[in-house]
Amino acid sequence: MTKGVIADGELPISLSEVELASHAAILHGRPESLQRDIDMVERQYWLENVINQIPDYIYAKDLEGRFLFANQAVVANNGLSHLADLVGRTDFDFLPRHVAETAADVERRVTETGLPHFGSEELAFRGGGERWLMFTRVPLRDASGTIVGVVGASRDITAQKSAERRMRSQSYLLEMIARGTPLADFLDELARMITGFSEDVHAALLTIRPNSGQLRMVAAPTLNEEYQRRVNGVSILPVTANLAMIEAALKLAFDQAGISELDHQCHCLPISDADGQIEGVLALYSSEASRSQPGFSDFVSIAVHMAGIAISRHRAEARIRFLADHDPLTGMANRALLDRKLTLAMQKADLRGGEVALAFLDLDNFKLVNDSLGHSVGDQLLKIVADRIYELIGDHGSLARIGGDEFVIILESMDIKSCLGLLSAIREAVARPIALHEIELRITCSIGVATYPSHGKSAGDLLASADMAMYRAKELGRDGIALFTAEMTATVRRKLSRTDELRQAILRDEFVLHYQPQVDVQTGRIIAAEALVRWNHPCEGLVFPDDFIALAEETGLIVPIGEWVLRTACSQARTWQEQGLGSIRISVNVSARQFQERRLIETVAAALNETGLDSSWLELEITESLIMKDLAGSIARMHELEKLGVKLAVDDFGTGYSSLSALKRFPLSRLKIDRSFIADIPHDADDMAITSAIISLAQKMGLEVVAEGVETEEQARFLVESGCKEAQGYLYSRPIEQERFSRMLESNGRDHP
Ligand SMILES: Nc1nc2c(ncn2[C@@H]2O[C@@H]3COP(=O)(O)O[C@H]4[C@@H](O)[C@H](n5cnc6c(=O)[nH]c(N)nc65)O[C@@H]4COP(=O)(O)O[C@H]3[C@H]2O)c(=O)[nH]1
């Protein structure tokens, strides 16, 4: 090192002789000249030692760029062992020419201008891998202040640089995600970044198809098509079982695709979503020759994390897009997509001159499955049915689910005969037994068909026509197919206007109750009254239940009508009691829809409460077929009513299919023999046999019996002889208005003491 040279800037590279001498004299008190020489040597040795311990690179060069001094870090970095081997040589002896020239230019500027050069970042060319240095160069001056060279110091900033690069990449990737860059483009960029971080490393990003567990090749910019073809579709179920299995499969594809002569190992990293669910895989291929830049493994961790975010986001967006057009339960098209597809099919038919068939399919009695077996069984059943229909439709058209148990099928380019053939096959497929939770279910469907352009010019009209035809199929006994006819429109219009009238009738209080007596067959004394509703229509006069109860049932209007009947009948029975006309049982009909209403129990309790009628005087008539539709539910409901103290009678007994064993489980008090058995007595021996059998059956089971529709004395006599105690029918009285019934009751006590 040159004696007495102080560099500009803050770092003194060497102390002046004067300074060293005076310090040394103070420290040791030796004769000044000797002491000065000894201390100089010591001091120089000490200083060099300190400089050599510093990991930064420190050197001094003369004006020709020749090394005057360098610390050990510089010596070693140039591949030398001793400083002496470096002194006198230049960068041109060690570095590529263009690099040495760049350094020489900077140093020349410093020596010529005398201005220091701070903080330039330069790539290092020795030491393996990519390394970055931060350089500072200051002029080297002699004691007179003349510039005699340059002093350089540099620091390894590789770690800092790679952290910066990671941060930049990360924010760029996040920006891509935020901008909604397509997943393939994002993963492609990510794979490029990974491979840009290393030499001879290949990266492939693959997603895993959620249902099939198959790999889907998304990005592998440095790998050939053969590799991508081999990897695409590889099944890796179960994903979590073994990552090594995936690695083995991907390594094989790599080797077979002939990408490199070297033996590349495959290392897979799972890409997971926020819940830890594996969504994809990053496959890294590296060999012995592969070299990565510092921070590579940190970047790979970030890349995997970013890929997880991007794939999750992509899947969430895809799901949202899917749900906008599809039914989440079955995965079939929803109403919105159906409308679009139908409109398109109609436009195509216009162009090509063909027809479009639209089938409206509704499951029969699906509500019963839902109510009795629960919604989860109902859902599974819907999925199975949807799959069966979908499979059969194949390429002939498309399927949509537009409501609880309502499906719509569009069939294109098929004549109506083939359409009906296909729909028949669908009907049969739906009816095939379905095994669910150890139960074997059977469900049928009703299908209505309408065609374009004959039965509707718009998607909405065509759907309405198919819907009407479906209702017709239901009316015809369900489990069938009906083709739309123009006459259906008139029927539906009538129905709609009748429904509207019924709704108005409820608001305007147009219903009245008539009462028909039930009598003791032996004495003729009135023991009960059946309340029968009539509609006092403003134009049509008195309308009988057969004309409106079914429609009220279908539209649900039976619920408010039934509530009114119940309250009015209870109130009337209570009034008769208060008027001293005697306590008689009041019988009220309850239809299927009313019986299924959850509110029924509350409604009955409220009617009794409001009117003050004792529950033992109220009897509800339910039909046999209603009970058999949902046996378990009906029994539970009956027990709840029994708890209220209300009596229960089975109406129309003998017309349904109730088994004796089932009957025993019902908390019943009375059977009403259907009037169809009574009508032909005494001419029909079979009916007589059935009637007497029902009577003796009821007696054995401790039930009362009422015979309905008794019109003649012979019928009454036969019933007495058969042991039936109560009867109802025109023989005794037709259903009559309340005033007349009250008068009948007045004489009831007198005539029958
Ligand atoms: N041929 C003949 N018929 C007789 C004789 N005796 C009575 N009838 C008729 O038989 C029906 C008896 O009522 P139902 O079987 O419960 O059958 C009822 C019942 O199922 C339903 N219904 C009536 N009122 C109501 C109600 O308030 N709520 C509900 N849910 N249904 C009702 O309407 C059906 C018909 O009622 P209606 O037209 O009043 O017809 C009544 C009555 O007029 C007879 O000797 N011969």
PDB file of C-alpha atoms in Angstrom, residues 413-618:
ATOM      1  CA  SER A 413     -84.518 -32.116 -35.242  1.00  0.00           C
ATOM      2  CA  MET A 414     -86.795 -35.027 -34.359  1.00  0.00           C
ATOM      3  CA  ASP A 415     -90.258 -35.779 -35.703  1.00  0.00           C
ATOM      4  CA  ILE A 416     -93.025 -35.945 -33.131  1.00  0.00           C
ATOM      5  CA  LYS A 417     -93.207 -39.748 -33.308  1.00  0.00           C
ATOM      6  CA  SER A 418     -89.538 -40.111 -32.381  1.00  0.00           C
ATOM      7  CA  CYS A 419     -89.963 -37.472 -29.666  1.00  0.00           C
ATOM      8  CA  LEU A 420     -92.825 -39.391 -28.107  1.00  0.00           C
ATOM      9  CA  GLY A 421     -90.777 -42.592 -28.339  1.00  0.00           C
ATOM     10  CA  LEU A 422     -87.885 -40.961 -26.508  1.00  0.00           C
ATOM     11  CA  LEU A 423     -90.191 -39.429 -23.888  1.00  0.00           C
ATOM     12  CA  SER A 424     -91.758 -42.844 -23.315  1.00  0.00           C
ATOM     13  CA  ALA A 425     -88.298 -44.264 -22.665  1.00  0.00           C
ATOM     14  CA  ILE A 426     -87.634 -41.376 -20.252  1.00  0.00           C
ATOM     15  CA  ARG A 427     -90.932 -42.032 -18.457  1.00  0.00           C
ATOM     16  CA  GLU A 428     -89.985 -45.691 -18.044  1.00  0.00           C
ATOM     17  CA  ALA A 429     -86.466 -44.829 -16.890  1.00  0.00           C
ATOM     18  CA  VAL A 430     -87.813 -42.455 -14.228  1.00  0.00           C
ATOM     19  CA  ALA A 431     -90.184 -45.183 -13.007  1.00  0.00           C
ATOM     20  CA  ARG A 432     -87.369 -47.710 -12.504  1.00  0.00           C
ATOM     21  CA  PRO A 433     -86.877 -48.465  -8.775  1.00  0.00           C
ATOM     22  CA  ILE A 434     -84.454 -46.189  -6.947  1.00  0.00           C
ATOM     23  CA  ALA A 435     -82.552 -47.611  -3.985  1.00  0.00           C
ATOM     24  CA  LEU A 436     -81.892 -44.937  -1.361  1.00  0.00           C
ATOM     25  CA  HIS A 437     -80.931 -45.498   2.263  1.00  0.00           C
ATOM     26  CA  GLU A 438     -82.024 -49.129   2.183  1.00  0.00           C
ATOM     27  CA  ILE A 439     -85.428 -48.117   0.853  1.00  0.00           C
ATOM     28  CA  GLU A 440     -86.561 -48.899  -2.635  1.00  0.00           C
ATOM     29  CA  LEU A 441     -88.468 -45.953  -4.045  1.00  0.00           C
ATOM     30  CA  ARG A 442     -90.601 -45.813  -7.142  1.00  0.00           C
ATOM     31  CA  ILE A 443     -91.675 -42.526  -8.592  1.00  0.00           C
ATOM     32  CA  THR A 444     -93.588 -41.881 -11.772  1.00  0.00           C
ATOM     33  CA  CYS A 445     -93.873 -38.740 -13.843  1.00  0.00           C
ATOM     34  CA  SER A 446     -96.411 -36.937 -15.971  1.00  0.00           C
ATOM     35  CA  ILE A 447     -95.202 -35.379 -19.211  1.00  0.00           C
ATOM     36  CA  GLY A 448     -96.841 -32.699 -21.330  1.00  0.00           C
ATOM     37  CA  VAL A 449     -95.579 -32.007 -24.850  1.00  0.00           C
ATOM     38  CA  ALA A 450     -95.970 -28.938 -27.052  1.00  0.00           C
ATOM     39  CA  THR A 451     -94.327 -28.223 -30.386  1.00  0.00           C
ATOM     40  CA  TYR A 452     -93.025 -25.118 -32.084  1.00  0.00           C
ATOM     41  CA  PRO A 453     -94.392 -23.400 -34.127  1.00  0.00           C
ATOM     42  CA  SER A 454     -97.834 -25.068 -33.781  1.00  0.00           C
ATOM     43  CA  HIS A 455     -98.398 -24.630 -30.027  1.00  0.00           C
ATOM     44  CA  GLY A 456     -96.658 -21.368 -29.196  1.00  0.00           C
ATOM     45  CA  LYS A 457     -94.738 -18.674 -31.005  1.00  0.00           C
ATOM     46  CA  SER A 458     -92.555 -17.597 -28.088  1.00  0.00           C
ATOM     47  CA  ALA A 459     -90.548 -19.550 -25.513  1.00  0.00           C
ATOM     48  CA  GLY A 460     -93.009 -18.477 -22.782  1.00  0.00           C
ATOM     49  CA  ASP A 461     -96.093 -19.510 -24.780  1.00  0.00           C
ATOM     50  CA  LEU A 462     -94.586 -22.854 -25.713  1.00  0.00           C
ATOM     51  CA  LEU A 463     -93.686 -23.578 -22.113  1.00  0.00           C
ATOM     52  CA  ALA A 464     -97.203 -22.648 -20.978  1.00  0.00           C
ATOM     53  CA  SER A 465     -98.661 -25.045 -23.576  1.00  0.00           C
ATOM     54  CA  ALA A 466     -96.390 -27.889 -22.473  1.00  0.00           C
ATOM     55  CA  ASP A 467     -97.339 -27.115 -18.864  1.00  0.00           C
ATOM     56  CA  MET A 468    -101.045 -27.367 -19.724  1.00  0.00           C
ATOM     57  CA  ALA A 469    -100.477 -30.670 -21.466  1.00  0.00           C
ATOM     58  CA  MET A 470     -98.630 -31.913 -18.371  1.00  0.00           C
ATOM     59  CA  TYR A 471    -101.657 -31.043 -16.229  1.00  0.00           C
ATOM     60  CA  ARG A 472    -103.813 -32.984 -18.619  1.00  0.00           C
ATOM     61  CA  ALA A 473    -101.494 -35.985 -18.178  1.00  0.00           C
ATOM     62  CA  LYS A 474    -101.954 -35.639 -14.404  1.00  0.00           C
ATOM     63  CA  GLU A 475    -105.719 -35.472 -14.771  1.00  0.00           C
ATOM     64  CA  LEU A 476    -105.653 -38.595 -16.891  1.00  0.00           C
ATOM     65  CA  GLY A 477    -104.276 -40.516 -13.948  1.00  0.00           C
ATOM     66  CA  ARG A 478    -100.574 -39.511 -13.907  1.00  0.00           C
ATOM     67  CA  ASP A 479     -97.633 -41.600 -15.126  1.00  0.00           C
ATOM     68  CA  GLY A 480     -98.460 -40.673 -18.708  1.00  0.00           C
ATOM     69  CA  ILE A 481     -97.704 -38.377 -21.633  1.00  0.00           C
ATOM     70  CA  ALA A 482    -100.174 -35.860 -23.086  1.00  0.00           C
ATOM     71  CA  LEU A 483     -99.762 -33.859 -26.258  1.00  0.00           C
ATOM     72  CA  PHE A 484    -101.018 -30.269 -26.190  1.00  0.00           C
ATOM     73  CA  THR A 485    -104.343 -29.544 -27.892  1.00  0.00           C
ATOM     74  CA  ALA A 486    -105.962 -26.157 -28.499  1.00  0.00           C
ATOM     75  CA  GLU A 487    -108.931 -27.236 -26.355  1.00  0.00           C
ATOM     76  CA  MET A 488    -106.586 -27.301 -23.324  1.00  0.00           C
ATOM     77  CA  THR A 489    -106.145 -23.558 -23.529  1.00  0.00           C
ATOM     78  CA  ALA A 490    -109.882 -23.016 -23.155  1.00  0.00           C
ATOM     79  CA  THR A 491    -109.954 -25.383 -20.149  1.00  0.00           C
ATOM     80  CA  VAL A 492    -107.046 -23.648 -18.518  1.00  0.00           C
ATOM     81  CA  ARG A 493    -108.598 -20.223 -19.138  1.00  0.00           C
ATOM     82  CA  ARG A 494    -111.818 -21.420 -17.537  1.00  0.00           C
ATOM     83  CA  LYS A 495    -109.859 -22.786 -14.607  1.00  0.00           C
ATOM     84  CA  LEU A 496    -107.952 -19.552 -14.176  1.00  0.00           C
ATOM     85  CA  SER A 497    -111.068 -17.408 -14.179  1.00  0.00           C
ATOM     86  CA  ARG A 498    -112.826 -19.849 -11.815  1.00  0.00           C
ATOM     87  CA  THR A 499    -109.850 -19.659  -9.463  1.00  0.00           C
ATOM     88  CA  ASP A 500    -110.082 -15.909  -9.534  1.00  0.00           C
ATOM     89  CA  GLU A 501    -113.776 -16.057  -8.758  1.00  0.00           C
ATOM     90  CA  LEU A 502    -113.117 -18.412  -5.843  1.00  0.00           C
ATOM     91  CA  ARG A 503    -110.556 -16.014  -4.452  1.00  0.00           C
ATOM     92  CA  GLN A 504    -113.109 -13.212  -4.650  1.00  0.00           C
ATOM     93  CA  ALA A 505    -115.710 -15.442  -3.035  1.00  0.00           C
ATOM     94  CA  ILE A 506    -113.508 -15.856   0.022  1.00  0.00           C
ATOM     95  CA  LEU A 507    -113.061 -12.096   0.297  1.00  0.00           C
ATOM     96  CA  ARG A 508    -116.785 -11.421  -0.239  1.00  0.00           C
ATOM     97  CA  ASP A 509    -117.906 -14.123   2.179  1.00  0.00           C
ATOM     98  CA  GLU A 510    -119.984 -15.935  -0.420  1.00  0.00           C
ATOM     99  CA  PHE A 511    -119.917 -19.373   1.189  1.00  0.00           C
ATOM    100  CA  VAL A 512    -122.752 -20.866   3.236  1.00  0.00           C
ATOM    101  CA  LEU A 513    -123.088 -24.093   5.155  1.00  0.00           C
ATOM    102  CA  HIS A 514    -125.904 -26.573   4.762  1.00  0.00           C
ATOM    103  CA  TYR A 515    -126.423 -29.284   7.346  1.00  0.00           C
ATOM    104  CA  GLN A 516    -127.511 -32.846   6.811  1.00  0.00           C
ATOM    105  CA  PRO A 517    -128.681 -34.868   9.794  1.00  0.00           C
ATOM    106  CA  GLN A 518    -127.250 -38.198  10.859  1.00  0.00           C
ATOM    107  CA  VAL A 519    -129.943 -40.154  12.668  1.00  0.00           C
ATOM    108  CA  ASP A 520    -130.411 -43.092  14.962  1.00  0.00           C
ATOM    109  CA  VAL A 521    -131.753 -45.655  12.450  1.00  0.00           C
ATOM    110  CA  GLN A 522    -134.085 -47.216  14.967  1.00  0.00           C
ATOM    111  CA  THR A 523    -135.659 -44.060  16.387  1.00  0.00           C
ATOM    112  CA  GLY A 524    -135.025 -41.557  13.590  1.00  0.00           C
ATOM    113  CA  ARG A 525    -133.710 -39.088  16.187  1.00  0.00           C
ATOM    114  CA  ILE A 526    -131.007 -36.624  14.993  1.00  0.00           C
ATOM    115  CA  ILE A 527    -127.737 -37.349  16.705  1.00  0.00           C
ATOM    116  CA  ALA A 528    -125.355 -35.433  14.460  1.00  0.00           C
ATOM    117  CA  ALA A 529    -125.126 -32.955  11.585  1.00  0.00           C
ATOM    118  CA  GLU A 530    -122.684 -32.987   8.694  1.00  0.00           C
ATOM    119  CA  ALA A 531    -121.705 -29.498   7.607  1.00  0.00           C
ATOM    120  CA  LEU A 532    -121.579 -29.225   3.798  1.00  0.00           C
ATOM    121  CA  VAL A 533    -120.321 -26.111   2.112  1.00  0.00           C
ATOM    122  CA  ARG A 534    -122.078 -24.312  -0.765  1.00  0.00           C
ATOM    123  CA  TRP A 535    -121.018 -21.320  -2.789  1.00  0.00           C
ATOM    124  CA  ASN A 536    -123.600 -18.612  -3.148  1.00  0.00           C
ATOM    125  CA  HIS A 537    -122.394 -17.466  -6.558  1.00  0.00           C
ATOM    126  CA  PRO A 538    -123.561 -13.911  -7.489  1.00  0.00           C
ATOM    127  CA  CYS A 539    -124.610 -15.030 -11.030  1.00  0.00           C
ATOM    128  CA  GLU A 540    -124.903 -18.794 -10.922  1.00  0.00           C
ATOM    129  CA  GLY A 541    -126.816 -19.118  -7.666  1.00  0.00           C
ATOM    130  CA  LEU A 542    -126.025 -21.992  -5.308  1.00  0.00           C
ATOM    131  CA  VAL A 543    -122.934 -23.900  -6.508  1.00  0.00           C
ATOM    132  CA  PHE A 544    -122.339 -27.381  -5.046  1.00  0.00           C
ATOM    133  CA  PRO A 545    -118.985 -28.615  -3.721  1.00  0.00           C
ATOM    134  CA  ASP A 546    -118.380 -31.023  -6.568  1.00  0.00           C
ATOM    135  CA  ASP A 547    -117.996 -27.929  -8.792  1.00  0.00           C
ATOM    136  CA  PHE A 548    -115.357 -26.114  -6.792  1.00  0.00           C
ATOM    137  CA  ILE A 549    -113.761 -28.241  -4.029  1.00  0.00           C
ATOM    138  CA  ALA A 550    -111.311 -29.970  -6.408  1.00  0.00           C
ATOM    139  CA  LEU A 551    -110.149 -26.623  -7.817  1.00  0.00           C
ATOM    140  CA  ALA A 552    -109.903 -25.137  -4.322  1.00  0.00           C
ATOM    141  CA  GLU A 553    -107.813 -28.156  -3.365  1.00  0.00           C
ATOM    142  CA  GLU A 554    -105.533 -27.794  -6.387  1.00  0.00           C
ATOM    143  CA  THR A 555    -104.979 -24.080  -5.855  1.00  0.00           C
ATOM    144  CA  GLY A 556    -104.649 -24.282  -2.074  1.00  0.00           C
ATOM    145  CA  LEU A 557    -107.723 -22.084  -1.591  1.00  0.00           C
ATOM    146  CA  ILE A 558    -109.278 -24.980   0.299  1.00  0.00           C
ATOM    147  CA  VAL A 559    -107.180 -23.936   3.288  1.00  0.00           C
ATOM    148  CA  PRO A 560    -108.904 -20.584   3.931  1.00  0.00           C
ATOM    149  CA  ILE A 561    -112.276 -22.027   2.861  1.00  0.00           C
ATOM    150  CA  GLY A 562    -111.814 -24.992   5.223  1.00  0.00           C
ATOM    151  CA  GLU A 563    -110.914 -22.701   8.107  1.00  0.00           C
ATOM    152  CA  TRP A 564    -114.092 -20.743   7.539  1.00  0.00           C
ATOM    153  CA  VAL A 565    -116.171 -23.965   7.411  1.00  0.00           C
ATOM    154  CA  LEU A 566    -114.636 -25.224  10.640  1.00  0.00           C
ATOM    155  CA  ARG A 567    -115.250 -22.003  12.556  1.00  0.00           C
ATOM    156  CA  THR A 568    -118.790 -21.595  11.221  1.00  0.00           C
ATOM    157  CA  ALA A 569    -119.764 -25.205  11.944  1.00  0.00           C
ATOM    158  CA  CYS A 570    -118.360 -25.115  15.505  1.00  0.00           C
ATOM    159  CA  SER A 571    -120.054 -21.807  16.143  1.00  0.00           C
ATOM    160  CA  GLN A 572    -123.396 -23.177  14.846  1.00  0.00           C
ATOM    161  CA  ALA A 573    -123.187 -26.311  16.994  1.00  0.00           C
ATOM    162  CA  ARG A 574    -122.468 -24.140  20.031  1.00  0.00           C
ATOM    163  CA  THR A 575    -125.405 -21.834  19.165  1.00  0.00           C
ATOM    164  CA  TRP A 576    -127.788 -24.837  18.984  1.00  0.00           C
ATOM    165  CA  GLN A 577    -126.587 -25.918  22.393  1.00  0.00           C
ATOM    166  CA  GLU A 578    -127.094 -22.411  23.780  1.00  0.00           C
ATOM    167  CA  GLN A 579    -130.542 -22.219  22.223  1.00  0.00           C
ATOM    168  CA  GLY A 580    -131.426 -25.415  24.081  1.00  0.00           C
ATOM    169  CA  LEU A 581    -131.904 -27.345  20.859  1.00  0.00           C
ATOM    170  CA  GLY A 582    -129.819 -30.183  22.199  1.00  0.00           C
ATOM    171  CA  SER A 583    -126.209 -31.211  21.936  1.00  0.00           C
ATOM    172  CA  ILE A 584    -125.473 -32.916  18.675  1.00  0.00           C
ATOM    173  CA  ARG A 585    -122.163 -33.919  17.086  1.00  0.00           C
ATOM    174  CA  ILE A 586    -121.012 -31.710  14.256  1.00  0.00           C
ATOM    175  CA  SER A 587    -119.153 -33.372  11.378  1.00  0.00           C
ATOM    176  CA  VAL A 588    -116.761 -31.384   9.188  1.00  0.00           C
ATOM    177  CA  ASN A 589    -114.990 -32.591   6.031  1.00  0.00           C
ATOM    178  CA  VAL A 590    -111.229 -32.155   5.893  1.00  0.00           C
ATOM    179  CA  SER A 591    -109.547 -32.561   2.509  1.00  0.00           C
ATOM    180  CA  ALA A 592    -106.031 -33.822   1.765  1.00  0.00           C
ATOM    181  CA  ARG A 593    -104.502 -30.391   1.379  1.00  0.00           C
ATOM    182  CA  GLN A 594    -106.029 -29.189   4.657  1.00  0.00           C
ATOM    183  CA  PHE A 595    -104.861 -32.307   6.432  1.00  0.00           C
ATOM    184  CA  GLN A 596    -101.289 -31.785   5.265  1.00  0.00           C
ATOM    185  CA  GLU A 597    -101.265 -28.155   6.427  1.00  0.00           C
ATOM    186  CA  ARG A 598     -99.052 -27.746   9.465  1.00  0.00           C
ATOM    187  CA  ARG A 599    -101.503 -25.198  10.831  1.00  0.00           C
ATOM    188  CA  LEU A 600    -104.399 -27.697  10.974  1.00  0.00           C
ATOM    189  CA  ILE A 601    -104.031 -28.505  14.683  1.00  0.00           C
ATOM    190  CA  GLU A 602    -103.800 -24.813  15.601  1.00  0.00           C
ATOM    191  CA  THR A 603    -106.785 -23.999  13.377  1.00  0.00           C
ATOM    192  CA  VAL A 604    -108.944 -26.674  15.006  1.00  0.00           C
ATOM    193  CA  ALA A 605    -107.882 -25.659  18.512  1.00  0.00           C
ATOM    194  CA  ALA A 606    -108.561 -21.989  17.713  1.00  0.00           C
ATOM    195  CA  ALA A 607    -112.036 -22.752  16.283  1.00  0.00           C
ATOM    196  CA  LEU A 608    -112.985 -24.655  19.444  1.00  0.00           C
ATOM    197  CA  ASN A 609    -111.529 -21.962  21.636  1.00  0.00           C
ATOM    198  CA  GLU A 610    -113.200 -19.063  19.867  1.00  0.00           C
ATOM    199  CA  THR A 611    -116.636 -20.685  19.736  1.00  0.00           C
ATOM    200  CA  GLY A 612    -116.511 -22.358  23.156  1.00  0.00           C
ATOM    201  CA  LEU A 613    -117.607 -25.723  21.685  1.00  0.00           C
ATOM    202  CA  ASP A 614    -116.431 -28.714  23.662  1.00  0.00           C
ATOM    203  CA  SER A 615    -114.062 -30.747  21.500  1.00  0.00           C
ATOM    204  CA  SER A 616    -115.989 -33.989  22.093  1.00  0.00           C
ATOM    205  CA  TRP A 617    -118.819 -32.629  19.867  1.00  0.00           C
ATOM    206  CA  LEU A 618    -116.563 -32.087  16.865  1.00  0.00           C
TER     207      LEU A 618
END
